[in-house]
mmCIF file of C-alpha atoms and ligand atoms in Angstrom:
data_model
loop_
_atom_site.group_PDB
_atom_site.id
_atom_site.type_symbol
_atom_site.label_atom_id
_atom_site.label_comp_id
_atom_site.label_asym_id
_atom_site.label_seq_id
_atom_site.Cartn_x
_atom_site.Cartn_y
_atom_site.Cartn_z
ATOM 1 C CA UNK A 1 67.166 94.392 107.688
ATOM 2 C CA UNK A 2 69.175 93.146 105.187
ATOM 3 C CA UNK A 3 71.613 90.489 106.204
ATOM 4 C CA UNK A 4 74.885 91.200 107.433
ATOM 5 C CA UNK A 5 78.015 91.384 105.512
ATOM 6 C CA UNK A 6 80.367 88.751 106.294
ATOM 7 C CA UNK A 7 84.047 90.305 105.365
ATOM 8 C CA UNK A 8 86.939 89.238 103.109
ATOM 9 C CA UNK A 9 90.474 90.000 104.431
ATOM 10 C CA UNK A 10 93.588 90.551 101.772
ATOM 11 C CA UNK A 11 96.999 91.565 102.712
ATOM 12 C CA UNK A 12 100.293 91.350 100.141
ATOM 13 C CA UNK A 13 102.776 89.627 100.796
ATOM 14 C CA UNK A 14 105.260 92.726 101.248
ATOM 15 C CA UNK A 15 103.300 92.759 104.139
ATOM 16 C CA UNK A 16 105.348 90.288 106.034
ATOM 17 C CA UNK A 17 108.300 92.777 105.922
ATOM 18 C CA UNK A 18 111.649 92.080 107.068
ATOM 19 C CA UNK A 19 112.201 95.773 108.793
ATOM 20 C CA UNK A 20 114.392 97.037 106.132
ATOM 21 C CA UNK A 21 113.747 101.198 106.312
ATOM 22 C CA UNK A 22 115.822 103.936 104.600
ATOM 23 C CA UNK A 23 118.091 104.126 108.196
ATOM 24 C CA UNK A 24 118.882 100.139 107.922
ATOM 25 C CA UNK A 25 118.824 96.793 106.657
ATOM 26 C CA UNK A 26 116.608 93.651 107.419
ATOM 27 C CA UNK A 27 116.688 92.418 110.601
ATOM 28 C CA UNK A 28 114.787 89.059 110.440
ATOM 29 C CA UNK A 29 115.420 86.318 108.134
ATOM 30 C CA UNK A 30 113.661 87.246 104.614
ATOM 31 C CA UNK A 31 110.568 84.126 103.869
ATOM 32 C CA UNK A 32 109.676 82.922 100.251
ATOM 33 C CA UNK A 33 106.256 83.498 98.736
ATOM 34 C CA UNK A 34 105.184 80.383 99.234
ATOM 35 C CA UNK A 35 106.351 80.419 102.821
ATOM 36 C CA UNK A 36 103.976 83.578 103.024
ATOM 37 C CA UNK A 37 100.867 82.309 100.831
ATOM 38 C CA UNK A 38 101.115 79.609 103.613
ATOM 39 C CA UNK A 39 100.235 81.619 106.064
ATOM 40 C CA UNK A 40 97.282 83.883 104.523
ATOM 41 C CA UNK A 41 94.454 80.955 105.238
ATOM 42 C CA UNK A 42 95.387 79.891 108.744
ATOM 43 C CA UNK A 43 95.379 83.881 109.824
ATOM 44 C CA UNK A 44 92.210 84.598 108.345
ATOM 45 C CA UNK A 45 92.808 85.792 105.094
ATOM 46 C CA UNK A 46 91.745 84.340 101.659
ATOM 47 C CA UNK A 47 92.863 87.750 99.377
ATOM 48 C CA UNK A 48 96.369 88.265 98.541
ATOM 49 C CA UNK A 49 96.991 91.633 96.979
ATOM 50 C CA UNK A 50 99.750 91.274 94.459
ATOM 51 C CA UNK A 51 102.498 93.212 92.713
ATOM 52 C CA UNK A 52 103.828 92.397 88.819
ATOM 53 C CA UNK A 53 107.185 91.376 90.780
ATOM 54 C CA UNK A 54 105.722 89.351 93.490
ATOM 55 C CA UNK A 55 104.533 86.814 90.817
ATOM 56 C CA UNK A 56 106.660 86.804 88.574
ATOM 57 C CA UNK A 57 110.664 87.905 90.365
ATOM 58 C CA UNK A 58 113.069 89.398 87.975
ATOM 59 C CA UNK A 59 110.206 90.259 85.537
ATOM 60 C CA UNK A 60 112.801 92.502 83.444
ATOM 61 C CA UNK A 61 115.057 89.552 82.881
ATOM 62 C CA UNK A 62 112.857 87.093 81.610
ATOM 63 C CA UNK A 63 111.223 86.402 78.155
ATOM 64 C CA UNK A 64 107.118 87.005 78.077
ATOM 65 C CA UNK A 65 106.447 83.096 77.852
ATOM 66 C CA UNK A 66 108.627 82.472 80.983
ATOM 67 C CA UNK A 67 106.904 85.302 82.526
ATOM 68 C CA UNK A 68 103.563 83.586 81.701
ATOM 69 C CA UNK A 69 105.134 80.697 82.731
ATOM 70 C CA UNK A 70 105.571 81.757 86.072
ATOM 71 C CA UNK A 71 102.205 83.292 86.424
ATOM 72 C CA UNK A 72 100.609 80.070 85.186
ATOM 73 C CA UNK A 73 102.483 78.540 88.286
ATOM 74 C CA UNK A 74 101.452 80.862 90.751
ATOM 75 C CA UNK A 75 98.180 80.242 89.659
ATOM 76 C CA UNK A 76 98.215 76.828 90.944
ATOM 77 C CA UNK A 77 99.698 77.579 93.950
ATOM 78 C CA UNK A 78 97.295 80.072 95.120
ATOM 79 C CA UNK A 79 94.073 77.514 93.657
ATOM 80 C CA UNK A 80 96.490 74.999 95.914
ATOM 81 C CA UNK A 81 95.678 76.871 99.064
ATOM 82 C CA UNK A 82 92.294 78.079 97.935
ATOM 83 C CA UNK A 83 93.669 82.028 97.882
ATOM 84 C CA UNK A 84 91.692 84.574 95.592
ATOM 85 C CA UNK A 85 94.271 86.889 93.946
ATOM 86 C CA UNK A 86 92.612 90.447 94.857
ATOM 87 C CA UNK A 87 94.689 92.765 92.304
ATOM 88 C CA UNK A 88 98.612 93.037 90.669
ATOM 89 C CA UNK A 89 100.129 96.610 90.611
ATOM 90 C CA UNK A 90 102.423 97.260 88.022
ATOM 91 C CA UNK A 91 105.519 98.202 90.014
ATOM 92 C CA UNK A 92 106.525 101.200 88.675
ATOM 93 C CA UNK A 93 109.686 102.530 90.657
ATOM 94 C CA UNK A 94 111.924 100.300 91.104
ATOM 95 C CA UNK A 95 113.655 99.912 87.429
ATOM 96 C CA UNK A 96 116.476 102.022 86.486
ATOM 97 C CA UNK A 97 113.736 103.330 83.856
ATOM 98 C CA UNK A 98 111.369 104.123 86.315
ATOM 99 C CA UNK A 99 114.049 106.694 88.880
ATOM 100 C CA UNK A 100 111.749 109.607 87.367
ATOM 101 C CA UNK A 101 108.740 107.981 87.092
ATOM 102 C CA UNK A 102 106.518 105.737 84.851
ATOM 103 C CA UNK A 103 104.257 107.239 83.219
ATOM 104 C CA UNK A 104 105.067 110.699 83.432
ATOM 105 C CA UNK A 105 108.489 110.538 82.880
ATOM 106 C CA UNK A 106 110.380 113.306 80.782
ATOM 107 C CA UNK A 107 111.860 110.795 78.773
ATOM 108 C CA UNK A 108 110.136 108.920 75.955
ATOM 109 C CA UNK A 109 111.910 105.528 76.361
ATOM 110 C CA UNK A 110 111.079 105.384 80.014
ATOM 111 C CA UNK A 111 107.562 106.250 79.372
ATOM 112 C CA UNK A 112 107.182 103.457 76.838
ATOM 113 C CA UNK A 113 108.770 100.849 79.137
ATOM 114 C CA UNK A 114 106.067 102.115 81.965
ATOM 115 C CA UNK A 115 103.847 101.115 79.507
ATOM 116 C CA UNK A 116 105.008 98.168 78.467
ATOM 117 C CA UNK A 117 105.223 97.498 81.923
ATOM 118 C CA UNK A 118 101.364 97.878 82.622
ATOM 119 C CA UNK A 119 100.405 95.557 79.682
ATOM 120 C CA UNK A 120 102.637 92.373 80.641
ATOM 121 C CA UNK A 121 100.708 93.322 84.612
ATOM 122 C CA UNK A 122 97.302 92.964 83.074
ATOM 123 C CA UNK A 123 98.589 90.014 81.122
ATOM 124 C CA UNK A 124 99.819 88.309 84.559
ATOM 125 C CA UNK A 125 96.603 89.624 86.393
ATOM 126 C CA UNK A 126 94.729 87.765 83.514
ATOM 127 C CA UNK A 127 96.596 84.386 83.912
ATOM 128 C CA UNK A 128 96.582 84.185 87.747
ATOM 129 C CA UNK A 129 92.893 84.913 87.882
ATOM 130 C CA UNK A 130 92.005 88.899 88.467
ATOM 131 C CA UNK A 131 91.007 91.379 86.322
ATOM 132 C CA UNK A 132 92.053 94.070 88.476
ATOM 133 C CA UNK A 133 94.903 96.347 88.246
ATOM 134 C CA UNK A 134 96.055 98.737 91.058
ATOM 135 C CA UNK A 135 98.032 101.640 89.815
ATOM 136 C CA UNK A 136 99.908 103.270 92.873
ATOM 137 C CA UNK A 137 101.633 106.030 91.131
ATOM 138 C CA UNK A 138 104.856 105.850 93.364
ATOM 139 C CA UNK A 139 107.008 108.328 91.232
ATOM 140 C CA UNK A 140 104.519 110.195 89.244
ATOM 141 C CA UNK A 141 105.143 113.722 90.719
ATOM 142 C CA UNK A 142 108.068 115.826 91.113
ATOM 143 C CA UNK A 143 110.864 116.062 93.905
ATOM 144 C CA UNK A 144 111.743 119.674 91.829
ATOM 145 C CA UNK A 145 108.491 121.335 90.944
ATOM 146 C CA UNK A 146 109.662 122.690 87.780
ATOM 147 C CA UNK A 147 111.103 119.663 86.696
ATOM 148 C CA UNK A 148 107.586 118.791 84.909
ATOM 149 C CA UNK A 149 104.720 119.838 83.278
ATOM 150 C CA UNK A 150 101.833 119.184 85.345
ATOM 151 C CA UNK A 151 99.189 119.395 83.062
ATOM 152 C CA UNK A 152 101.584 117.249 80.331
ATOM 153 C CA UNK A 153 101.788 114.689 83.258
ATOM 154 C CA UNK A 154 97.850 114.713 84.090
ATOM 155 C CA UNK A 155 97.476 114.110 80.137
ATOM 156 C CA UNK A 156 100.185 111.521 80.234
ATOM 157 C CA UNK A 157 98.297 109.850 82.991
ATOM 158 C CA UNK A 158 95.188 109.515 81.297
ATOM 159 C CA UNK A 159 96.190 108.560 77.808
ATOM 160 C CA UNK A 160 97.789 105.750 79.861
ATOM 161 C CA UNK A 161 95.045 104.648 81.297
ATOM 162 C CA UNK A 162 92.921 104.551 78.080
ATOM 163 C CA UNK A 163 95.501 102.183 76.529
ATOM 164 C CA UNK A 164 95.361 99.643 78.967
ATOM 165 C CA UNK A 165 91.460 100.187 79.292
ATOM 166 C CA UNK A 166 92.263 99.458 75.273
ATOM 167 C CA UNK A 167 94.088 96.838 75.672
ATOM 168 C CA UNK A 168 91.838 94.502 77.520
ATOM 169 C CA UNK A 169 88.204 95.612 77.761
ATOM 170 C CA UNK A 170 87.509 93.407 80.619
ATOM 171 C CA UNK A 171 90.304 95.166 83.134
ATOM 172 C CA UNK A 172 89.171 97.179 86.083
ATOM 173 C CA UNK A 173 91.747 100.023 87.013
ATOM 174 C CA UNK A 174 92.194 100.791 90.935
ATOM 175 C CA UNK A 175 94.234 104.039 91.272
ATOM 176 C CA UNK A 176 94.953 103.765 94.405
ATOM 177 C CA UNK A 177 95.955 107.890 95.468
ATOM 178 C CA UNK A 178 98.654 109.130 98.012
ATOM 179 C CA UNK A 179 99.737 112.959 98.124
ATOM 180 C CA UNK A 180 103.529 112.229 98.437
ATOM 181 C CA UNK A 181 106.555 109.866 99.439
ATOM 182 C CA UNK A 182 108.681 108.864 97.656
ATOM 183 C CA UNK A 183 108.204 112.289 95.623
ATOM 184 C CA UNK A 184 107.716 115.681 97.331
ATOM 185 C CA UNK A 185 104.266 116.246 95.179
ATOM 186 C CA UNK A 186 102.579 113.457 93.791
ATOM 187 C CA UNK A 187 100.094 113.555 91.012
ATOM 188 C CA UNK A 188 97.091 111.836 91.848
ATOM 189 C CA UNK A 189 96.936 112.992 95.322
ATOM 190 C CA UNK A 190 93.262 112.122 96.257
ATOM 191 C CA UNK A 191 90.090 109.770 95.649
ATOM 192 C CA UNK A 192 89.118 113.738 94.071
ATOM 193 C CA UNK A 193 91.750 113.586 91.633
ATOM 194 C CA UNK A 194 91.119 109.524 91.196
ATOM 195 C CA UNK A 195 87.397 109.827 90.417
ATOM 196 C CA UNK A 196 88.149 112.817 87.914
ATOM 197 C CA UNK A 197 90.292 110.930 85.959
ATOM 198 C CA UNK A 198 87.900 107.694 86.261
ATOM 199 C CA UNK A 199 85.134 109.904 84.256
ATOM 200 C CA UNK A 200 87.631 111.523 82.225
ATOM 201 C CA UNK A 201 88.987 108.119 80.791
ATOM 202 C CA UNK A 202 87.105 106.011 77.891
ATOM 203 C CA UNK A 203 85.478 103.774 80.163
ATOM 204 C CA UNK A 204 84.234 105.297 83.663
ATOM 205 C CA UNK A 205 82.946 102.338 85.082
ATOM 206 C CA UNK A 206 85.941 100.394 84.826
ATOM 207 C CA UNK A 207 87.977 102.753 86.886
ATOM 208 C CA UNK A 208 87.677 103.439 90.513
ATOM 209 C CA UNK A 209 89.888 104.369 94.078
ATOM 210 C CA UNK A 210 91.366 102.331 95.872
ATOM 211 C CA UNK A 211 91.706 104.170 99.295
ATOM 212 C CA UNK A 212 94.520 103.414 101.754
ATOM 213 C CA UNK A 213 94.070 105.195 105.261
ATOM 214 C CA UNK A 214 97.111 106.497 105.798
ATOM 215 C CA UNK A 215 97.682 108.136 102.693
ATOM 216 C CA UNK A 216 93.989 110.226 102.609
ATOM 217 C CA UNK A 217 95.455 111.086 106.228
ATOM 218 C CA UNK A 218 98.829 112.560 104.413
ATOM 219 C CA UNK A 219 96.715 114.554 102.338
ATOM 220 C CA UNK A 220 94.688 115.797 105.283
ATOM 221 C CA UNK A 221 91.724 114.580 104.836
ATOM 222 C CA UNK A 222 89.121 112.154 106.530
ATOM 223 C CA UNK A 223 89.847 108.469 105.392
ATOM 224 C CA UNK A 224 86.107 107.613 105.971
ATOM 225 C CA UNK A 225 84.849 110.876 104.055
ATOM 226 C CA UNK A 226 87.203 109.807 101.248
ATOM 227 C CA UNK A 227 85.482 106.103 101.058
ATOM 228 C CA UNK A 228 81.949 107.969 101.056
ATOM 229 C CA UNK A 229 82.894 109.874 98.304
ATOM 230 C CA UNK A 230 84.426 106.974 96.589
ATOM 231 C CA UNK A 231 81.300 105.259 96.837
ATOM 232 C CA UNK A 232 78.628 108.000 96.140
ATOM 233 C CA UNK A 233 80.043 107.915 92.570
ATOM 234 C CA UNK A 234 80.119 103.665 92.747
ATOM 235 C CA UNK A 235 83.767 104.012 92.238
ATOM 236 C CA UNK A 236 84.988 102.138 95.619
ATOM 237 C CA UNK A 237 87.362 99.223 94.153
ATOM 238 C CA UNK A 238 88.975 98.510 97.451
ATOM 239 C CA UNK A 239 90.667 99.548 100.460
ATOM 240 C CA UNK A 240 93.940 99.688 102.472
ATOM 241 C CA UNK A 241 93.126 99.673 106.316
ATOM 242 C CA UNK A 242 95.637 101.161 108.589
ATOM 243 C CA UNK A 243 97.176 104.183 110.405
ATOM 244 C CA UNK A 244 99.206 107.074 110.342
ATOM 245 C CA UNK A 245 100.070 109.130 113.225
ATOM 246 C CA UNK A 246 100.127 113.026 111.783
ATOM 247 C CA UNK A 247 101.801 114.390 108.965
ATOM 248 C CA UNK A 248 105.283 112.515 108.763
ATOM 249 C CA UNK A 249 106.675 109.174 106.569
ATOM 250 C CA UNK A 250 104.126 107.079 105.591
ATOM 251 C CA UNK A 251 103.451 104.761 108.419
ATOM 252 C CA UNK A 252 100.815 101.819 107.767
ATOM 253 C CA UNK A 253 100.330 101.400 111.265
ATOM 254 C CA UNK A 254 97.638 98.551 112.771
ATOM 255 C CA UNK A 255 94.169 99.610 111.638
ATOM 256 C CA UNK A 256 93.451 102.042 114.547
ATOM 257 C CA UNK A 257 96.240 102.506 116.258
ATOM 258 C CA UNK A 258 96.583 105.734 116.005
ATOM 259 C CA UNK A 259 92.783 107.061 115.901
ATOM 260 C CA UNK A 260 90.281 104.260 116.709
ATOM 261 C CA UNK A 261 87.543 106.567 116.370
ATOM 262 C CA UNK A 262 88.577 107.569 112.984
ATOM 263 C CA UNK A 263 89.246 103.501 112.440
ATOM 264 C CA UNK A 264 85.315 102.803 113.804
ATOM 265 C CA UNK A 265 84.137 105.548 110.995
ATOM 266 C CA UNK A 266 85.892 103.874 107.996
ATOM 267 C CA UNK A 267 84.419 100.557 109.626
ATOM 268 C CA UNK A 268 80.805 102.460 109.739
ATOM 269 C CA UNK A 269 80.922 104.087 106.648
ATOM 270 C CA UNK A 270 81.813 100.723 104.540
ATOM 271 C CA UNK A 271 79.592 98.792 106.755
ATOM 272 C CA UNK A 272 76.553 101.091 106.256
ATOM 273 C CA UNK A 273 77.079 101.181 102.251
ATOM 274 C CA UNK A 274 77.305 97.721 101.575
ATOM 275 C CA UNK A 275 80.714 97.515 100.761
ATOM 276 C CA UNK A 276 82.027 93.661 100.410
ATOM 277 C CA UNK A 277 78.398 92.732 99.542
ATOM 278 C CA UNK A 278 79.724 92.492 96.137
ATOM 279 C CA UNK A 279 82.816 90.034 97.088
ATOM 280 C CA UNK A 280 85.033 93.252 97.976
ATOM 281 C CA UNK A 281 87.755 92.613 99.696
ATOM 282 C CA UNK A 282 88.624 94.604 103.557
ATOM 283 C CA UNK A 283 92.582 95.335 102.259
ATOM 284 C CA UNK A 284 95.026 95.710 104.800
ATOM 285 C CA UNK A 285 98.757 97.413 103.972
ATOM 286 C CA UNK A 286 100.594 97.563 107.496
ATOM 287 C CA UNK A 287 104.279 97.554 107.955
ATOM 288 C CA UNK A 288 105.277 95.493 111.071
ATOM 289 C CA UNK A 289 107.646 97.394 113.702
ATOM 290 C CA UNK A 290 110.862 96.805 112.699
ATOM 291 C CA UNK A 291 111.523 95.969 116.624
ATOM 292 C CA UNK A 292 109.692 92.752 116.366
ATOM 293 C CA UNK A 293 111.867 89.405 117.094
ATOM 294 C CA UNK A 294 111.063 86.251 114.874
ATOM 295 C CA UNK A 295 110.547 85.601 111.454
ATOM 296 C CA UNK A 296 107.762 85.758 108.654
ATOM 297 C CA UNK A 297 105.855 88.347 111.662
ATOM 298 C CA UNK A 298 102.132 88.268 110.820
ATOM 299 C CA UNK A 299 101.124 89.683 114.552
ATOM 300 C CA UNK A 300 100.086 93.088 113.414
ATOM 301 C CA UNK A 301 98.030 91.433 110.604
ATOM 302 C CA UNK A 302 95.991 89.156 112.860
ATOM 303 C CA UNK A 303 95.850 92.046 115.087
ATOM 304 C CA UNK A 304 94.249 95.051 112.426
ATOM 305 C CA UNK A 305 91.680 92.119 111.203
ATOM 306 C CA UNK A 306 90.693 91.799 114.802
ATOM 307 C CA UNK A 307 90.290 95.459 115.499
ATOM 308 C CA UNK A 308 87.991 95.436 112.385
ATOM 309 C CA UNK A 309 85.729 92.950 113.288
ATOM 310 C CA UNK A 310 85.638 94.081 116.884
ATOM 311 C CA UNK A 311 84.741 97.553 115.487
ATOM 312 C CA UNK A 312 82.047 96.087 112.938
ATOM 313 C CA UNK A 313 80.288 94.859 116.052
ATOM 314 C CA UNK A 314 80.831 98.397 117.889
ATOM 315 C CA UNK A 315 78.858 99.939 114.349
ATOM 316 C CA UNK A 316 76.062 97.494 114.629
ATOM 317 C CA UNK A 317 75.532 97.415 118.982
ATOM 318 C CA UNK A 318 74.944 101.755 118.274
ATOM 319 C CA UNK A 319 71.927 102.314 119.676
ATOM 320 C CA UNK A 320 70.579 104.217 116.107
ATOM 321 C CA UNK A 321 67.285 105.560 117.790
ATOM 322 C CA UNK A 322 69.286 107.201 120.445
ATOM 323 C CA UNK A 323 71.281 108.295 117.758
ATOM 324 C CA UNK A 324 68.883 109.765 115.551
ATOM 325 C CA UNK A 325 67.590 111.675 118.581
ATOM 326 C CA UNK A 326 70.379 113.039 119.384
ATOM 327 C CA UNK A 327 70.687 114.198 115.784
ATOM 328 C CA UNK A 328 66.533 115.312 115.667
ATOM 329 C CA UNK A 329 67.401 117.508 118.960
ATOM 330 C CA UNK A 330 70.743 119.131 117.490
ATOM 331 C CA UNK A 331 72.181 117.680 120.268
ATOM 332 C CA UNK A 332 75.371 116.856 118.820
ATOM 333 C CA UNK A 333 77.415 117.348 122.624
ATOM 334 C CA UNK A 334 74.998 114.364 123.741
ATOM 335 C CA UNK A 335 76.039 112.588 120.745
ATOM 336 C CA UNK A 336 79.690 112.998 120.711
ATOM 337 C CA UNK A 337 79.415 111.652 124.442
ATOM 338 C CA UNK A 338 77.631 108.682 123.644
ATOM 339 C CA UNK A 339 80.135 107.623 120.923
ATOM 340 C CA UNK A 340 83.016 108.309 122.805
ATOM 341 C CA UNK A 341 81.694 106.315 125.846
ATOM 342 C CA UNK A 342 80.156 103.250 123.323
ATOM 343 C CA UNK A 343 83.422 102.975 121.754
ATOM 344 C CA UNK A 344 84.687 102.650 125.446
ATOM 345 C CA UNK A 345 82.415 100.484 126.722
ATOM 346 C CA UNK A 346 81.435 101.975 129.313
HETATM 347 C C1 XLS B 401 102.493 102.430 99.072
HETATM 348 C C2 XLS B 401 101.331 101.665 98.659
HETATM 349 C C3 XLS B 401 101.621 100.304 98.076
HETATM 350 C C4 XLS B 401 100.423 99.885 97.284
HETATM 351 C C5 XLS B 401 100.613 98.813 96.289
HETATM 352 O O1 XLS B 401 102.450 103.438 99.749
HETATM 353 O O2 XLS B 401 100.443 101.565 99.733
HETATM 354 O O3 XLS B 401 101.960 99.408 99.064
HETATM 355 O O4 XLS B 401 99.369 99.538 98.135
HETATM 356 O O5 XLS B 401 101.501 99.142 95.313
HETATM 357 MG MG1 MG B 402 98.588 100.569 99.871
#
């Protein structure tokens, strides 16, 4: 038996939301990002998960050596608290030049400040200390159908990718795929489309999925299926534990709140391939309930790493023998029951 995979935990820091949703504002006191790195040790959690704007606020309004200047000091504050910075995500839809998307927007100007836009990330990613880049394409899609060209966008997509695989040859590229929200059809919609485009680009092996439960749920399909895929091609980067209740808003819910049996088959499926062997981080990306009194609320975090581990130790108590017999007789009614019934403990 090989030995057994002790995990990493990462969580951003938008993580430690303050309840603001499209119906209302904030309703508890907003924390800085140091107040928040603060916390990530104490709770469990050495991976922080990072967007261009969380290091470096007001990123459009500064010169590039008081961005790096910035990044240089985040640095120090993460080394400070002995944090690993897991990824930064060039956030692409928040700018004025980003309201119809990055990327693949119809105009030029906007596409070349998306682009611009993903270099200065991979420059900040550089000087805090990860080569990873997470491209969630937020607005790459259409809320009118006809308002793009598909097949100009896919293009568009991939050239950009090349040129920051270009533009630093030691970058790693984690598209990280959801099927829609905010736009009605997103590009990019699965770890399908995401592991296409990663052997379509210049440099396969520096591109891989990064798979967030909810959104593979969205699209309709098995979150734990999606990481097996990910990772028969060796294109797993990382993931983004949570839940989603059906087909509405996307709700990064607690890891398993919604469908702990579907939670204990991600756990099984990652657990049974190795993942984190190779320093991966278990990503979390769950909104807390905008009913929740206090401030900087880290309860659901502490709570989805719990569920985790507790379901690690359901994947390795499975009896496999009884398993495998169950399989060897077809008996997959037996099987079902014994799940169902180990996950319950009873
Ligand atoms: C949104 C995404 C986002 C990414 C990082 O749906 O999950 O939070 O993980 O940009
Ligand atoms: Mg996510």
């Amino acid at each position: 038996m090989s030995e057994q995979t002790e995990y990493k935990f990462s969580f951003g820091p938008w993580n430690i939301s303050e309840g603001e949703d499209p119906f209302g504002p904030q309703v508890r006191k907003p924390g800085t990002f140091e107040a928040k790195l603060d916390l990530y040790r104490p709770l469990g959690f050495e991976g922080v998960q990072l967007h261009d704007d969380d290091v470096v606020e007001g990123i459009d309004d500064l010169s590039v050596e008081q961005v790096m200047k910035r990044a240089a000091e985040v640095k120090v504050m993460l080394d400070d608290r002995g944090l690993t910075p897991e990824f930064v995500a060039p956030r692409l839809w928040f700018a004025p030049e980003t309201v119809d998307g990055g990327l693949t927007a119809n105009s030029e100007s906007d596409r070349q400040y998306a682009m611009d836009r993903c270099k200065r990330t991979i420059d900040i990613a550089r000087a805090v200390g990860t080569k990873n880049i997470v491209m969630w394409f937020a607005r790459e899609g259409s809320y009118c159908r006809e308002s793009k060209d598909p097949k100009v966008a896919y293009d568009r997509i991939l050239d950009g990718l090349n040129t920051m695989l270009d533009y630093d040859k030691e970058i790693e590229i984690w598209i990280e795929p959801k099927p829609n929200e905010p736009t009605d059809q997103a590009y990019v919609p699965t770890i399908g489309h995401t592991v296409a485009l990663a052997y379509a680009s210049n440099d396969p092996k520096r591109v891989k999925g990064l798979i967030e439960s909810a959104h593979a749920i969205l699209a309709g399909l098995d979150p734990g299926d999606e990481m097996a895929f990910a990772m028969a091609h060796n294109m797993l980067g990382s993931v983004h534990l949570n839940d989603q209740n059906g087909l509405k808003y996307d709700q990064d819910k607690n890891f398993g709140a919604a469908n702990l049996r579907s939670a204990f088959n991600q756990v099984r499926v990652l657990e049974q391939n190795g993942y984190g062997k190779n320093g991966e981080f278990i990503g979390l990306d769950i909104k807390v309930m905008r009913t929740q009194k206090g401030e900087l609320v880290t309860t659901h975090l502490e709570t989805s790493r719990e569920i985790f581990l507790a379901l690690v130790a359901k994947v390795r108590s499975l009896d496999t023998a009884k398993e495998q017999a169950f399989i060897a007789a077809r008996d997959y009614e037996g099987l079902e029951r014994y799940l169902l019934l180990h996950l319950m403990g009873v």
